[in-house]
Coordinates of C-alpha atoms and ligand atoms in Angstrom, one line a residue:
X792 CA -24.5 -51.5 -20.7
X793 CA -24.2 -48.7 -23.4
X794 CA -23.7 -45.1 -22.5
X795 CA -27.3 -43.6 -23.1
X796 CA -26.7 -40.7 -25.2
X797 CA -30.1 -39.3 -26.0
X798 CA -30.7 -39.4 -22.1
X799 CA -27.3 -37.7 -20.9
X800 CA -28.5 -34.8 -23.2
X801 CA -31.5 -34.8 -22.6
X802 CA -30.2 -33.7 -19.2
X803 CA -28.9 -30.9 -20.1
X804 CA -32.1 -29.0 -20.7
X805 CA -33.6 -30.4 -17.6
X806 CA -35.3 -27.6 -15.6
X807 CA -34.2 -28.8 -12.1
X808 CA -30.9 -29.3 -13.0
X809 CA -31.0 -25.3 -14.4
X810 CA -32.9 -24.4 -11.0
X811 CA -30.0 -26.2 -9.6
X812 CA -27.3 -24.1 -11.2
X813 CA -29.0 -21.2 -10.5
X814 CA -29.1 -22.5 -6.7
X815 CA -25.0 -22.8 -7.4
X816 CA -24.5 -19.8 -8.5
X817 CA -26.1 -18.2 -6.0
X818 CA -24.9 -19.4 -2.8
X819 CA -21.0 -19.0 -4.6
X820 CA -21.8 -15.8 -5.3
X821 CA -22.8 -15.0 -2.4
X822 CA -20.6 -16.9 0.2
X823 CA -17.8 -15.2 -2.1
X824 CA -18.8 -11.3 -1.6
X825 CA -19.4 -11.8 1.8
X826 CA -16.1 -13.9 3.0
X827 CA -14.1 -11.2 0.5
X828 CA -16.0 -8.5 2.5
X829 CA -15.5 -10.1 6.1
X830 CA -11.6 -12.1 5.4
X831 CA -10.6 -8.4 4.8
X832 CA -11.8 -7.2 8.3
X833 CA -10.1 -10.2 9.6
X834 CA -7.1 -9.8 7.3
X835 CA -7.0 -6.0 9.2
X836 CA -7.7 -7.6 12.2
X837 CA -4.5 -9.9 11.7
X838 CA -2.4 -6.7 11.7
X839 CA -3.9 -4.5 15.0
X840 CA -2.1 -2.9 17.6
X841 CA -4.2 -4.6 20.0
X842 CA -3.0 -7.6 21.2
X843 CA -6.3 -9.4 22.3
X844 CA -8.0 -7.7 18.3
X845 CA -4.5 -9.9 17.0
X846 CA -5.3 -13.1 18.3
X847 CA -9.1 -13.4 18.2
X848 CA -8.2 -13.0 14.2
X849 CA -5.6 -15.4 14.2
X850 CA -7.8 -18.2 16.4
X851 CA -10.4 -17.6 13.8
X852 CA -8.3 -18.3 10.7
X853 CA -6.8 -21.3 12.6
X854 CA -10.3 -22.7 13.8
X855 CA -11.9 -23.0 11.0
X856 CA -9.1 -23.8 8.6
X857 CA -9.0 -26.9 11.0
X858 CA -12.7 -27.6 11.2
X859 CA -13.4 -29.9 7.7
X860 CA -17.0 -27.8 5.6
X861 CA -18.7 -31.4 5.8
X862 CA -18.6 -31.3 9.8
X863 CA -19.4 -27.8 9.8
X864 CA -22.7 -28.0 7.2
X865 CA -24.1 -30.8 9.7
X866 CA -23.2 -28.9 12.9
X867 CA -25.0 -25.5 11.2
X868 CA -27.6 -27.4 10.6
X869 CA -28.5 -29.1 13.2
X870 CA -27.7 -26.4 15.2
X871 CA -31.8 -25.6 16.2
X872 CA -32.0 -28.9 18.4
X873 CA -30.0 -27.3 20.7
X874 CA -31.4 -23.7 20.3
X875 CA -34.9 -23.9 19.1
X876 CA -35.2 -20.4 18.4
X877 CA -32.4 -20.6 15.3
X878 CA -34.7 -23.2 13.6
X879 CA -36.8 -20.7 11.6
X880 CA -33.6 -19.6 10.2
X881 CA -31.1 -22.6 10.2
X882 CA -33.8 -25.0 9.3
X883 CA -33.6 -23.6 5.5
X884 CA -30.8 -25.4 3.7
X885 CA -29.6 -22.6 2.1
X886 CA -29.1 -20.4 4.9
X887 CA -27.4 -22.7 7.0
X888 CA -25.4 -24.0 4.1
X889 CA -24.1 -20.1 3.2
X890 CA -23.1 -19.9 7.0
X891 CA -21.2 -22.7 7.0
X892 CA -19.6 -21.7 3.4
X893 CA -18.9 -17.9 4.7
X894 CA -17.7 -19.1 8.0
X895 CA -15.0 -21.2 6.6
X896 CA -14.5 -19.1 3.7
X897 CA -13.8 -16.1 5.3
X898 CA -11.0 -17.6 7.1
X899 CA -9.1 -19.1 3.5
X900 CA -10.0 -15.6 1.9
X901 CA -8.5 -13.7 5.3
X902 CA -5.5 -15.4 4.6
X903 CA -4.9 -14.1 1.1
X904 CA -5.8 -10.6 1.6
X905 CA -3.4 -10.9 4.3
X906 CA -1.0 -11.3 1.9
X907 CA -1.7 -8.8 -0.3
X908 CA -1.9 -6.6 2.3
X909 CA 1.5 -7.5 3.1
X910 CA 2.7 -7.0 -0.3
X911 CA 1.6 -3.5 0.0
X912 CA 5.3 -2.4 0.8
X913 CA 5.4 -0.1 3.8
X914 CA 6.7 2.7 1.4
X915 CA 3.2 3.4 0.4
X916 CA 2.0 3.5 3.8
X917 CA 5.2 6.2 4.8
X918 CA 3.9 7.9 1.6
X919 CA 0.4 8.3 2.8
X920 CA 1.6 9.5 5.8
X921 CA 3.8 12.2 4.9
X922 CA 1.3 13.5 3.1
X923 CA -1.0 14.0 5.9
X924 CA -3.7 11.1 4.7
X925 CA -5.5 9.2 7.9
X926 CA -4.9 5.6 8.7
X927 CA -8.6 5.4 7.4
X928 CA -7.6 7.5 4.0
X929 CA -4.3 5.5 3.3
X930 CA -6.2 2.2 3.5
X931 CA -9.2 3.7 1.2
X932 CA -6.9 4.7 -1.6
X933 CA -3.5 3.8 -1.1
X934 CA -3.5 0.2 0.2
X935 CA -7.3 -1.7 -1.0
X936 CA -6.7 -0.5 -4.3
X937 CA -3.5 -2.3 -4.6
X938 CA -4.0 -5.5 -2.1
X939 CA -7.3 -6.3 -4.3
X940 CA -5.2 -6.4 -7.6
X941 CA -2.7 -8.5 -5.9
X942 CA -5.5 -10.7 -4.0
X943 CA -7.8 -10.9 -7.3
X944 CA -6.5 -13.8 -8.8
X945 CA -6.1 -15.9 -5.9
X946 CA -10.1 -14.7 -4.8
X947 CA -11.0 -15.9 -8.9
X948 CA -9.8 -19.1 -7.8
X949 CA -11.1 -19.3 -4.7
X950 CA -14.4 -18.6 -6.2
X951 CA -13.9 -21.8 -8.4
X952 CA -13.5 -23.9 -5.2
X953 CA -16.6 -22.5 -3.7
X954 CA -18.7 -23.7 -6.9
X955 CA -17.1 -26.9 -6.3
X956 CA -17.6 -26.8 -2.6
X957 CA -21.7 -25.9 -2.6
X958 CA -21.5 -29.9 -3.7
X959 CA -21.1 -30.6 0.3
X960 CA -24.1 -28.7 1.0
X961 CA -26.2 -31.7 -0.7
X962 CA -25.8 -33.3 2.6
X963 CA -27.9 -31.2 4.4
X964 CA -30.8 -31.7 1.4
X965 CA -30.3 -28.3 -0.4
X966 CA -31.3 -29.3 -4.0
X967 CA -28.2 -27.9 -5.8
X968 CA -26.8 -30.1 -8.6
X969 CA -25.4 -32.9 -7.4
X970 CA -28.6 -33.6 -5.2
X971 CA -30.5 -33.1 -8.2
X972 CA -28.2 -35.7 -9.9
X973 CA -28.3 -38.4 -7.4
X974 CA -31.8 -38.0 -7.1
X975 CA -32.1 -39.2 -10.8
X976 CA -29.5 -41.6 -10.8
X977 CA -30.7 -43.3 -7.7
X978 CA -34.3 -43.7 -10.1
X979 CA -32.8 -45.3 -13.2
X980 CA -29.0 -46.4 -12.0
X981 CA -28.1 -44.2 -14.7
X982 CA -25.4 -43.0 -13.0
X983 CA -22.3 -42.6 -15.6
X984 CA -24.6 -40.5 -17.7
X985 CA -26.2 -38.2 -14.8
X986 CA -22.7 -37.3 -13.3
X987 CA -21.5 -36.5 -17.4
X988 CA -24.3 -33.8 -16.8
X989 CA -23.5 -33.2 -13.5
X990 CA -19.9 -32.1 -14.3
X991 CA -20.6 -30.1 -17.6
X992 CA -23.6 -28.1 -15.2
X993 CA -20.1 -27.2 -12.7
X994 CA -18.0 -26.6 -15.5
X995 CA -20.5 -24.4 -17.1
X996 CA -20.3 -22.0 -14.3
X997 CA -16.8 -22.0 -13.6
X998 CA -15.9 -21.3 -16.9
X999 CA -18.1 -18.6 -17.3
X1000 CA -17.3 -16.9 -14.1
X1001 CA -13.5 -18.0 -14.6
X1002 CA -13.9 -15.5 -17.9
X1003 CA -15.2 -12.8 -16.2
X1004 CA -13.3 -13.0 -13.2
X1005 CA -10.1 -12.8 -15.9
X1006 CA -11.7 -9.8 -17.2
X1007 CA -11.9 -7.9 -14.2
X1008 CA -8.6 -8.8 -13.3
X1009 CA -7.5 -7.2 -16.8
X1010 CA -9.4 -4.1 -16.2
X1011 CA -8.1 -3.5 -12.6
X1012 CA -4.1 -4.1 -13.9
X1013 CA -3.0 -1.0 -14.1
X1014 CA 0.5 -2.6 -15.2
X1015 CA -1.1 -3.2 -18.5
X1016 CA -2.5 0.1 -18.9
X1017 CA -0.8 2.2 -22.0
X1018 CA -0.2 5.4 -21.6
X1019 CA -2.2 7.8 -23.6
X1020 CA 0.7 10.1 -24.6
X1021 CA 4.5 8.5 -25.8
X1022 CA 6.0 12.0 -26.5
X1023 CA 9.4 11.8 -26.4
X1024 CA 10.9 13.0 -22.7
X1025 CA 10.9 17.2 -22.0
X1026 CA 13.5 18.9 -20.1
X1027 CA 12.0 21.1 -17.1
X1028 CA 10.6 24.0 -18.3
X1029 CA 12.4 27.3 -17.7
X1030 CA 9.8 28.4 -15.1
X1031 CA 11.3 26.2 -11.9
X1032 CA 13.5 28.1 -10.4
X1033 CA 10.6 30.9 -10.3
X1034 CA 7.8 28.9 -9.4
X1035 CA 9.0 26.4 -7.2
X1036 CA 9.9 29.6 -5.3
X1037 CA 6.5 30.3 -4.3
X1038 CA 6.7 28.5 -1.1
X1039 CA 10.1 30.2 0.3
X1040 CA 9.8 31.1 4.5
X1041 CA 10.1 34.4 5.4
X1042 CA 13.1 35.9 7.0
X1043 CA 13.1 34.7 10.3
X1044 CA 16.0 33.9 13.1
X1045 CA 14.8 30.8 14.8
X1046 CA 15.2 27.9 13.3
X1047 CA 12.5 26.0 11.0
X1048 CA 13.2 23.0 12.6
X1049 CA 15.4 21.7 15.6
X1050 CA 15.8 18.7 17.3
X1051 CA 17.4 19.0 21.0
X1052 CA 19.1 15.7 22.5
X1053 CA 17.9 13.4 19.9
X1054 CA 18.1 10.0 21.0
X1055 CA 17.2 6.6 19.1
X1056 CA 18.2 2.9 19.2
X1057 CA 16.9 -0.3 17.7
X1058 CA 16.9 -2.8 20.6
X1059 CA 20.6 -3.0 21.8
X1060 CA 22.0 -1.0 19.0
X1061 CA 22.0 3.0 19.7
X1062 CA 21.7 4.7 16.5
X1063 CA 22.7 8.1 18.2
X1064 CA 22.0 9.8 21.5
X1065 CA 21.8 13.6 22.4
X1066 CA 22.3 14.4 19.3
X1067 CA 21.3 18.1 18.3
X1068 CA 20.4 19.5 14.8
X1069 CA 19.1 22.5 13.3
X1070 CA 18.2 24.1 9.7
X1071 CA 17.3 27.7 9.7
X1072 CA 14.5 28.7 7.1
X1073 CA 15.7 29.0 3.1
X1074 CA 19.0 27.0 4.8
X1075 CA 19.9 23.8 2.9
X1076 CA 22.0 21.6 4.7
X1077 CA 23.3 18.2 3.2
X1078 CA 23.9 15.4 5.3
X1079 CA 27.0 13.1 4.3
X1080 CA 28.6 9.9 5.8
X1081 CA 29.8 6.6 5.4
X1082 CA 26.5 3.7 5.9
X1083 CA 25.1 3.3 8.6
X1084 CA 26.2 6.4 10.6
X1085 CA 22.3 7.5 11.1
X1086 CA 21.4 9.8 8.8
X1087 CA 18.2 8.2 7.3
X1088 CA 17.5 7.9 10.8
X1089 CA 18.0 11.3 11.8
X1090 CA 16.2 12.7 8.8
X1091 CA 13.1 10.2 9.1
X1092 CA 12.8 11.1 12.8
X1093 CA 12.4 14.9 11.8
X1094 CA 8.9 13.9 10.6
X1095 CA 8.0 11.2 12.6
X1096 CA 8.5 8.1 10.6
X1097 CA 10.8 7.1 13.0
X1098 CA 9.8 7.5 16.8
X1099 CA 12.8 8.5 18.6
X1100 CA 13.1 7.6 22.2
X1101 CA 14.7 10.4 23.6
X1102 CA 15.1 14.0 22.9
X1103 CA 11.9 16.9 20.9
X1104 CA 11.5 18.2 17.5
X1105 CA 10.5 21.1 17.1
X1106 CA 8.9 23.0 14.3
X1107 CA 9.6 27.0 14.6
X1108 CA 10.5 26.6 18.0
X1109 CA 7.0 24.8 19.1
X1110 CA 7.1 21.0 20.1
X1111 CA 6.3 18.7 17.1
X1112 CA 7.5 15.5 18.5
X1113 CA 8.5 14.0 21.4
X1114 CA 10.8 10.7 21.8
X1115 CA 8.7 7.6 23.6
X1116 CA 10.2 8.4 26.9
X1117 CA 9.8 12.2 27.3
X1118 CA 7.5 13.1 29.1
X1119 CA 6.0 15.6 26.7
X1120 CA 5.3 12.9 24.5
X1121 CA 2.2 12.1 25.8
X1122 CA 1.0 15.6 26.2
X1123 CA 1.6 16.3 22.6
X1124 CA -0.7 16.1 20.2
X1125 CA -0.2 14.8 17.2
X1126 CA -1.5 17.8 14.6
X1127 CA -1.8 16.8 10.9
X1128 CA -1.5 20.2 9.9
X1129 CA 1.6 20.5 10.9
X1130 CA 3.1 17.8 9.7
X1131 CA 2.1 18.3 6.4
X1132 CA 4.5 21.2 6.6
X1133 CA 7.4 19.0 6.2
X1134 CA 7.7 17.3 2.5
X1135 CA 10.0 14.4 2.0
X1136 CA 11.3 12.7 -1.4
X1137 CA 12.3 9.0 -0.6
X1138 CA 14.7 6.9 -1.9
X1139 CA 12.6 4.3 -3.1
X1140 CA 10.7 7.4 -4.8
X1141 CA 7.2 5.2 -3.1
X1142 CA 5.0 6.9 -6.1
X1143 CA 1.6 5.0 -5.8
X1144 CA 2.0 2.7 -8.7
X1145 CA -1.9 2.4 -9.4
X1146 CA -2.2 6.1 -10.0
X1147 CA -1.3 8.2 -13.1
X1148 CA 1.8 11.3 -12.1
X1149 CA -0.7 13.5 -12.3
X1150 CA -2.7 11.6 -9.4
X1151 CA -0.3 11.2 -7.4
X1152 CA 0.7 14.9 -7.4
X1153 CA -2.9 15.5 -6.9
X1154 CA -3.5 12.7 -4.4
X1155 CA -2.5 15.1 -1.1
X1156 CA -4.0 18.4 -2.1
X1157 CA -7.5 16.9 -3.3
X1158 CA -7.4 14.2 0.1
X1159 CA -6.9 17.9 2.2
X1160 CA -9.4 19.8 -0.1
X1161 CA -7.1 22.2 -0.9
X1162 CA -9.1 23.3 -3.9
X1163 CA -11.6 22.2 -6.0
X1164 CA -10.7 20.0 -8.8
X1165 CA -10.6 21.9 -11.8
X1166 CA -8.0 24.3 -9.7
X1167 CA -6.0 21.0 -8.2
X1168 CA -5.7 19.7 -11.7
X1169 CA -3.9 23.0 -13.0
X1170 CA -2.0 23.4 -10.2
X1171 CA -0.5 19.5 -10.6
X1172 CA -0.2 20.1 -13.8
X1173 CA 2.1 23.0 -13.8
X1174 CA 4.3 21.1 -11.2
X1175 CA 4.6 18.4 -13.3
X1176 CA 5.8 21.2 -16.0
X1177 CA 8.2 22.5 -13.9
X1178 CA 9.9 19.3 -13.3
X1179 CA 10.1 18.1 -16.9
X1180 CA 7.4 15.5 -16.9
X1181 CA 4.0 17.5 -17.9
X1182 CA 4.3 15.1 -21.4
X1183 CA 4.1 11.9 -19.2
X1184 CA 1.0 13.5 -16.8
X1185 CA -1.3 10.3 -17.8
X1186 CA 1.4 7.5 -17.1
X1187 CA 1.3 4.9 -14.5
X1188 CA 4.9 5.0 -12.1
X1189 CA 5.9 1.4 -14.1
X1190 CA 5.9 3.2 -17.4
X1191 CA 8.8 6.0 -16.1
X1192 CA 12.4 5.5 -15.9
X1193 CA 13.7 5.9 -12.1
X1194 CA 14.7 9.7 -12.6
X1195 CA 11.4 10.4 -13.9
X1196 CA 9.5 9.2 -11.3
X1197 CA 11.6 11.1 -8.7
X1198 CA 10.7 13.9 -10.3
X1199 CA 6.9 13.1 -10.0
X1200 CA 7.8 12.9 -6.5
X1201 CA 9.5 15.6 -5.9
X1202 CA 6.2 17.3 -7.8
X1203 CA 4.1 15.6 -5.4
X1204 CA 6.4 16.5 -2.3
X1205 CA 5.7 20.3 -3.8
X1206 CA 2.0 20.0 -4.3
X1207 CA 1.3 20.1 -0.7
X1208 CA 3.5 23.5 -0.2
X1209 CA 5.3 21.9 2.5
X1210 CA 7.6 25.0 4.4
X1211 CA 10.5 22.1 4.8
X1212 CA 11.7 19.5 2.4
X1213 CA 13.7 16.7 3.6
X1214 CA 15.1 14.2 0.7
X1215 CA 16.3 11.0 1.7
X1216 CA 18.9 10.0 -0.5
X1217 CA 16.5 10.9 -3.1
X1218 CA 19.3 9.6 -6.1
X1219 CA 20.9 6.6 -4.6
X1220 CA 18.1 4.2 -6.5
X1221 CA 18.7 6.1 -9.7
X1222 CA 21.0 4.4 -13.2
X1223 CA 23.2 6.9 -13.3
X1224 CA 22.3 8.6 -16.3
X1225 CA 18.7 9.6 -14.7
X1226 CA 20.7 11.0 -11.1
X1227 CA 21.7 14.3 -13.0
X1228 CA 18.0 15.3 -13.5
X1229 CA 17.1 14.7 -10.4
X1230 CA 20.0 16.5 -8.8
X1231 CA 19.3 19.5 -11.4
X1232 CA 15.5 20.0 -10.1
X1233 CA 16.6 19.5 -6.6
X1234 CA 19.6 22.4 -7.0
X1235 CA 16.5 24.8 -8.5
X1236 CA 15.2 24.2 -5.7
X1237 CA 17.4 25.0 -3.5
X1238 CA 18.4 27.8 -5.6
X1239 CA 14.7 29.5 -5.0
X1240 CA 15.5 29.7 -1.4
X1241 CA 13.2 26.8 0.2
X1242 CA 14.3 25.0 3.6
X1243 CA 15.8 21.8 2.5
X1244 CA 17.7 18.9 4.5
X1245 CA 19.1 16.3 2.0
X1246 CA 20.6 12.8 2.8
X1247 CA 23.2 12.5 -0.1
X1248 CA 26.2 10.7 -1.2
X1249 CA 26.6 13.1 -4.0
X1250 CA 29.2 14.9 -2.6
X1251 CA 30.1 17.5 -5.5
X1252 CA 26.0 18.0 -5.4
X1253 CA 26.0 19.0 -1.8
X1254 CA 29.7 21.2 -1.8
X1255 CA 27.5 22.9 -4.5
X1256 CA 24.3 23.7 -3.4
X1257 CA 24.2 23.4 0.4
X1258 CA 24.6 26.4 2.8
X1259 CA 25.4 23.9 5.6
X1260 CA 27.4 20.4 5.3
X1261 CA 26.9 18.1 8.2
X1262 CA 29.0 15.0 8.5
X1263 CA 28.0 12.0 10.4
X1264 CA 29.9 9.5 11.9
X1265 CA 28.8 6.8 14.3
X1266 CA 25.5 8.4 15.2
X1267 CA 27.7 11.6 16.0
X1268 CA 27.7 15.1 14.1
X1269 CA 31.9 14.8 13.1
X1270 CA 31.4 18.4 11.3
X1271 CA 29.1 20.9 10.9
X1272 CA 29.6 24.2 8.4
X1273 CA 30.0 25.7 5.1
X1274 CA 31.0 24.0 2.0
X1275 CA 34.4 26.5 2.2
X1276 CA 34.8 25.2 5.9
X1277 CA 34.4 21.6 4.7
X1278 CA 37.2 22.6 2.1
X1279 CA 39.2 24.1 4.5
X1280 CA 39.2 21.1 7.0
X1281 CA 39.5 18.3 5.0
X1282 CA 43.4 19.4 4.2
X1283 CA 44.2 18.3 7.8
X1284 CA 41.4 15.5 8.5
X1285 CA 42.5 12.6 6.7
X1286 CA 38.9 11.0 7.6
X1287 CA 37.0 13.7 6.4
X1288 CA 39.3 13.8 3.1
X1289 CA 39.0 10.0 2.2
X1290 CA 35.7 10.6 2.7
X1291 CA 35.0 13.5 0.6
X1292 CA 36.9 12.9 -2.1
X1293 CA 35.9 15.1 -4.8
Ligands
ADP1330 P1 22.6 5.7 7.1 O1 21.4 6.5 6.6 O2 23.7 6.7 7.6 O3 23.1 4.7 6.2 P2 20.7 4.5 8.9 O4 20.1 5.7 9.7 O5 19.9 3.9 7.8 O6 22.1 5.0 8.5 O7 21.0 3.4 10.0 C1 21.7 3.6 11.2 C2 21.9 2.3 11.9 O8 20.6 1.9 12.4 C3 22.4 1.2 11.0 O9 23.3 0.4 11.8 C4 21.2 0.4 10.7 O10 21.5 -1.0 10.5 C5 20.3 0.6 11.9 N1 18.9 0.6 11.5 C6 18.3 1.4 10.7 N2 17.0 1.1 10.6 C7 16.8 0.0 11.4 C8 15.6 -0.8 11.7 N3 14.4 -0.5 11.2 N4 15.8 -1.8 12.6 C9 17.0 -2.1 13.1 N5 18.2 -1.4 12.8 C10 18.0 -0.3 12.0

């Protein structure tokens, strides 16, 4: 038997097999918007607090990752003999066969957003955070944005499988194209010639949807986005020391922030216990000691990232925070507002790498309605000036060297006037060529007389610009006082010397 050429393409202007495409198309389309929409409330669902919110998600995904589409079309289907009152409803192939499609669906397309979402490092979260943004406002612009880039091209190609997959649904009679195929075929047994039309009509859509999905994945990389200024790097204009003064405390005895009998241990392991700290406000104090002694700890417990278990922050004398097992800590409300008055740098600098620098020094202020937008804008703007990097406003964190983006975050730490700024090791990331800017904006500001608390292994850095040293040892505070004091005492503490080493 010959292949029958003038047939097969006569096949391809068939007007069932186009009503069958457009049957394709739009059960895909729509089993693939709704399972994106729903997987991602499962995906979320996957990560709750609540236990029982945890598992329901997770006996989803495994349910109907188990359950084969086939078994599930027919039982869908078929489900009106046993409720009568679905039939008007379930008795339309094409409802039933998008239920069956989403409900199985939704459970693959859960699983990769849960990935994503994953991917999402938890320094953007802590970023959110400090900067005073909801759970509701750090998923909206901090974490969707950037689990749907990472999830897009996994989603394109799941899309591809559900145009391929709407084939089941021919067993419940819905006249999509291979229906429409074997309906010919089983006329004339032409059946080689049918299924060469059958497959161009599939690979027709995928590769049409294929490009666009490609597109869109283009358009939402901000990786490949070029910047719309490549002038060459500025130093930070002479105005910081001035400016960045704007925020400094006024004179006042009690301290800006204390923490009284501090106590904090991961499982077995105490970090520190009873441990007491104070700054006073326009104090600096550095915070220096060999790995692992607990100063990130300490510092990251000062603003809540860390939940300590025993002891109270407080902020100008009135409760902040209270560890897990005080019994303030459940009286104590939680107040945004004052947390936003502590700013902190990170090591990991956590700029949100699908926003320009001058987005994400405007990210806080415009979330909080500070201002309107025209005022937000200028006031980003000169911060960005003030740290050196008004030149590079329009580029994406990717496109900055490691010291420039500190400095975006340090800009972004400053656009929310915060009356405390604690840095977390805020060089130890940094090539060293890029540390000495950073360390120069930082010294400016504590030049102008702000409250600072720095994690630091820069040890000249902090001998110069800190009105306090602390040293910490094993979760203990070994020494606490001036720079001069520190100089004085390391002549007869061989620890403290060996460590200090200048
Ligand atoms: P430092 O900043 O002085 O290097 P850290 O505060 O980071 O010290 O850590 C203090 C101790 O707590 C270390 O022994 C570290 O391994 C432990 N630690 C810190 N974070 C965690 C964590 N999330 N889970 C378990 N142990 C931790």
């Amino acid at each position: 038997m010959v292949f029958d050429w003038p047939y097969m393409i006569g096949l391809l202007w068939s007007r069932d097999f186009w009503n069958a495409t457009l049957v394709v198309v739009e059960l895909s389309i729509a089993t693939w918007v709704l399972a994106v929409v729903l997987g991602f409330f499962v995906a979320l669902a996957h990560g709750s607090d609540l236990w029982v919110v945890r598992r329901s998600a997770a006996i989803y995904v495994w349910f109907f990752r188990s359950l084969p589409l086939l078994v599930l079309l027919i039982f869908v289907y078929n489900l009106p003999q046993a409720f009568p009152s679905t039939s008007d409803l379930l008795s339309v192939p094409f409802v039933a066969g998008l239920i069956a499609m989403v409900l199985s669906e939704t459970a693959y397309i859960a699983e990769i957003h849960r990935g994503a979402l994953v991917a999402v490092g938890k320094g953007q979260y802590e970023a959110g955070r400090v900067l005073g943004l909801s759970r509701a406002g750090i998923q909206r612009l901090i974490v969707i944005p950037q689990a749907l880039r990472i999830a897009l091209p996994s989603l394109g190609n799941e899309f591809v499988s559900i145009v391929k997959l709407t084939s089941l649904v021919s067993a419940i009679s819905l006249a999509e194209i291979l229906l429409v195929g074997q309906r010919y075929y089983t006329q004339n047994f032409k059946v080689i010639e049918t299924m060469v039309a059958v497959a161009f009509y599939y690979v027709l859509i995928v590769t049409v949807f294929d490009t666009g999905l490609k597109a869109l994945e283009r358009r939402l990389d901000f990786s490949r986005r070029l910047a719309e200024l490549t002038t060459e790097d500025a130093e930070p204009s002479g105005a910081i020391a001035r400016a960045i003064g704007d925020d400094t405390p006024a004179a006042s005895t009690e301290p800006a922030i204390r923490l009284d009998r501090g106590g904090k241990s991961y499982g077995i392991h105490s970090v520190f216990e009873n441990l007491n700290f104070s700054v006073k406000p326009g104090e600096v104090v550095s915070i220096i000691g060999p790995s692992g002694s607990g100063k990130t700890t300490l510092i990251r417990s000062l603003n809540g990232l860390e939940t300590l278990d025993n002891g109270v922050v407080y902020l100008e004398e009135r409760p902040f925070l209270a560890g897990s097992k005080e019994k303030l800590a459940k009286s104590l409300r939680h107040d945004r507002r004052d947390a936003l008055r502590i700013g902190m740098v990170f090591q990991n600098f956590n700029l949100f790498p699908h926003r320009t620098a001058l987005e994400n020094v405007m990210m806080g202020p415009l979330y909080h309605g500070r201002a309107d937008l025209s005022q937000l804008r200028k006031e980003a703007r000169t911060l960005l000036d003030q740290v050196g990097m008004l030149v590079h406003e329009n580029k994406y964190p990717h496109q900055l060297s490691g010291g420039q983006q500190q400095r975006i975050a340090i800009a972004r730490a400053l656009a929310m006037h915060p009356s405390i700024l604690l840095f977390d090791e805020p060089t130890s990331a940094l090539d060293p060529e890029t540390v000495g800017e950073v360390l120069r904006i930082i010294a400016a500001l504590a030049r102008s007389g702000r409250t600072m608390v720095i994690v630091t292994h820069e040890m000249k850095f902090a001998m110069d610009v800190s009105d306090r040293v602390i040293f910490m040892e094993k979760g203990s505070i070994v020494f606490d006082g001036s720079p001069a004091q520190l100089r004085e005492r390391r002549k007869n503490d061989v620890r403290l010397e060996e460590f200090v080493r200048l």
